[in-house]
XYZ file of C-alpha atoms in Angstrom:
237
model
C -16.393 12.548 -8.268
C -18.875 10.447 -6.283
C -17.219 9.649 -2.960
C -19.534 6.876 -1.831
C -17.253 4.030 -2.922
C -14.165 5.705 -1.460
C -15.983 6.410 1.833
C -16.897 2.727 2.057
C -13.250 1.688 1.614
C -12.087 4.363 4.066
C -14.488 3.043 6.710
C -13.266 -0.524 6.254
C -9.609 0.511 6.551
C -9.736 3.127 9.296
C -12.877 2.262 11.303
C -12.558 -1.516 11.586
C -14.324 -1.424 14.970
C -17.641 -0.557 13.302
C -19.882 -3.626 13.169
C -22.203 -2.237 10.460
C -20.293 0.227 8.253
C -22.976 -0.020 5.563
C -25.394 1.631 7.978
C -23.191 4.734 8.093
C -22.919 4.784 4.307
C -26.709 4.702 3.876
C -27.154 7.287 6.659
C -25.175 9.840 4.626
C -27.651 9.290 1.776
C -30.541 9.798 4.209
C -28.961 13.017 5.499
C -28.571 14.224 1.894
C -32.269 13.661 1.303
C -33.163 15.598 4.467
C -31.008 18.528 3.334
C -32.549 18.505 -0.146
C -36.022 18.740 1.351
C -34.869 21.784 3.333
C -33.526 23.331 0.095
C -30.151 23.845 1.776
C -28.173 21.376 -0.359
C -29.339 20.473 -3.852
C -27.071 17.481 -4.379
C -25.857 14.381 -2.582
C -23.197 14.861 0.081
C -21.248 12.197 -1.803
C -20.835 14.675 -4.667
C -19.459 17.500 -2.512
C -15.685 17.818 -2.808
C -15.096 20.544 -0.240
C -14.787 19.824 3.483
C -15.907 23.405 4.149
C -19.100 22.948 2.113
C -19.858 19.720 3.948
C -19.166 21.394 7.300
C -21.554 24.210 6.383
C -24.208 21.599 5.566
C -23.460 19.933 8.916
C -24.029 23.207 10.791
C -27.300 23.831 8.930
C -28.479 20.304 9.573
C -27.892 20.439 13.298
C -29.430 23.890 13.700
C -32.815 22.599 12.505
C -35.042 21.575 15.445
C -36.850 18.669 13.769
C -33.562 17.210 12.473
C -31.996 17.578 15.902
C -34.964 15.618 17.248
C -34.559 12.963 14.528
C -30.930 12.580 15.561
C -31.886 12.254 19.235
C -34.526 9.609 18.489
C -32.045 7.750 16.299
C -29.505 7.476 19.124
C -27.296 10.150 17.467
C -26.742 8.012 14.378
C -26.994 11.027 12.050
C -24.388 13.050 13.930
C -22.035 10.054 14.269
C -22.253 9.299 10.543
C -21.799 12.950 9.584
C -18.781 13.299 11.921
C -17.170 10.288 10.263
C -17.887 11.691 6.820
C -16.233 15.010 7.690
C -13.161 13.151 8.964
C -13.118 11.168 5.727
C -13.235 14.367 3.650
C -10.241 15.749 5.575
C -8.276 12.582 4.785
C -9.403 12.748 1.170
C -8.351 16.398 0.894
C -4.859 15.517 2.136
C -4.714 12.633 -0.332
C -5.835 14.772 -3.262
C -3.355 17.495 -2.316
C -0.563 14.940 -2.522
C -1.922 13.749 -5.849
C -1.996 17.321 -7.161
C 1.667 17.691 -6.247
C 2.459 14.471 -8.092
C 0.674 15.590 -11.248
C 2.257 19.052 -11.137
C 5.683 17.455 -10.736
C 4.966 15.252 -13.768
C 5.133 12.016 -11.762
C 1.723 11.246 -13.257
C 1.659 13.714 -16.175
C -1.714 12.846 -17.742
C -4.016 11.573 -15.025
C -7.595 11.059 -16.222
C -10.578 11.022 -13.847
C -10.729 7.228 -13.613
C -6.974 7.040 -13.021
C -7.242 9.774 -10.405
C -9.887 7.802 -8.531
C -7.700 4.690 -8.626
C -4.741 6.631 -7.212
C -6.900 8.097 -4.458
C -8.211 4.646 -3.558
C -4.655 3.365 -3.284
C -3.820 6.158 -0.831
C -6.877 5.968 1.416
C -4.951 3.477 3.543
C -2.661 6.246 4.790
C -5.156 6.943 7.562
C -4.774 3.331 8.639
C -0.960 3.672 8.513
C -1.098 6.639 10.890
C -3.378 4.740 13.264
C -0.952 1.803 13.274
C 1.960 4.097 14.146
C 0.005 5.784 16.937
C -0.852 2.361 18.373
C 2.749 1.132 18.020
C 4.736 4.150 19.213
C 2.176 5.956 21.388
C 4.288 9.131 21.183
C 6.998 10.751 19.073
C 9.534 7.960 18.580
C 12.389 10.374 19.363
C 11.220 13.136 21.700
C 8.376 11.446 23.543
C 5.848 14.172 22.649
C 2.370 12.672 23.154
C 0.116 15.275 21.499
C -0.884 13.342 18.374
C -2.138 16.508 16.671
C 1.496 17.594 16.404
C 2.900 14.284 15.181
C 3.415 13.086 11.622
C 3.307 9.503 10.362
C 6.588 9.291 8.468
C 7.612 6.419 6.195
C 11.176 5.149 6.609
C 11.278 3.756 3.076
C 9.367 6.461 1.188
C 5.828 5.795 -0.022
C 6.703 6.190 -3.687
C 9.409 3.511 -3.459
C 7.394 1.059 -1.343
C 5.090 -1.730 -2.464
C 1.511 -2.022 -1.168
C 2.530 -4.142 1.824
C 5.394 -1.827 2.782
C 3.198 1.280 2.559
C 0.986 0.032 5.407
C 3.652 -1.820 7.420
C 3.937 -0.253 10.877
C 7.627 -1.207 10.932
C 8.150 1.100 7.938
C 7.094 4.113 9.940
C 8.106 6.583 12.611
C 5.823 8.940 14.504
C 7.733 12.228 14.553
C 7.434 15.900 15.412
C 7.326 18.112 12.278
C 10.970 19.251 12.502
C 12.260 15.667 12.772
C 9.847 14.425 10.101
C 11.035 17.012 7.562
C 14.718 16.419 8.287
C 14.236 12.645 8.073
C 12.117 12.877 4.925
C 14.761 14.804 2.968
C 17.658 12.768 4.329
C 19.314 15.279 6.646
C 19.031 12.783 9.509
C 18.798 9.017 9.737
C 19.300 6.362 12.402
C 21.686 3.497 13.062
C 20.280 0.022 13.733
C 21.001 0.592 17.440
C 18.771 3.674 17.280
C 21.435 6.373 17.462
C 20.762 9.407 15.290
C 22.997 10.205 12.316
C 23.177 13.841 11.224
C 24.185 14.695 7.692
C 27.286 16.897 7.304
C 25.083 19.074 5.089
C 22.809 19.829 8.062
C 24.774 22.587 9.801
C 21.988 24.314 11.748
C 20.310 21.251 13.233
C 20.647 22.573 16.784
C 18.480 25.589 16.030
C 15.663 23.168 15.155
C 15.943 21.389 18.476
C 17.742 18.367 17.013
C 20.556 16.860 19.080
C 23.272 14.332 18.228
C 22.338 12.513 21.443
C 18.848 11.601 20.191
C 18.004 7.917 19.966
C 15.143 5.554 19.082
C 14.465 2.025 20.292
C 13.960 -0.157 17.197
C 13.151 -3.837 16.729
C 14.506 -6.269 14.115
C 11.614 -5.674 11.719
C 12.672 -2.049 11.299
C 16.174 -2.939 10.092
C 15.616 -3.464 6.367
C 13.751 -0.150 6.135
C 16.480 1.689 8.054
C 19.146 0.214 5.792
C 17.209 1.461 2.756
C 16.909 4.946 4.245
C 20.619 5.174 5.043
C 21.588 3.850 1.618
C 19.237 5.843 -0.608
C 17.741 8.804 1.312
C 20.375 9.957 3.803
C 22.667 12.684 2.446
C 26.361 12.072 3.086
C-alpha cells in the first residue's frame, strides 16, 4: 500500500499546527530519492509497511556525512519530516493491528485492499482523539497519573458503536491507566453522572488491581449521554 495519501490525512488531523504540511510530504519523497542513490533503500519510503524498516533507513540516512550536512543546511527539515513519518507509521501499525483483529473476528470477513485502505483512513483520526483527551484531561481522569506514555485514550461509547462525530468527540473519552482502561472497556467498572465509580458484582478482585470503590471523576454535562450508554449497554450487572 502506498502511504502517501494516508500520511497527508494524518498530518492534517494530528499536526494541525504545521503551516505547510505539503512540504513534509514532498520531503519524504526527497529523502527516498537520496536513499535510492545510496543503494540503501530501493523503493519509496511511502511503500514501506514496517516501522522497523523505516527506522533502519532513518539510522542509515543520518549516519551519512553528506546527508547530515544537507539536513543541517536545510534547517533540519529532513530529520523533522522523517521523525513525523516514523510517528505516523507507529499510529498506522496500531490501526492496522486493530483492523487485523476485526477481520480475524469476522467483523469485516472479506476486506479487499481498497476496503482496507478506506477503513484505515477512517481510523487515522484516533491519534487526534488521543491528543484531544490529553489536552482536556491533562492526566489520568481517575488517578491523576501524568505520564502520558502510560495512559490510554478510552472511548466511553465504544468506537464500533459510535458515529464519525462521536468517535472524535473529546466528551466521549477518558484518559486512563491501563488497568482502569481494560476494566472500563469490558464493563467491569463504570461511573455515575456525579463521577462516582460503579464496580460490577462480577469484578471480585478489583482491589488487587489498585481499583477502589472510592474512586471518582469530575464530569461535565456533555459526558452524560455517553455515560448513560456505557452503563446501559457495556457495564456488567
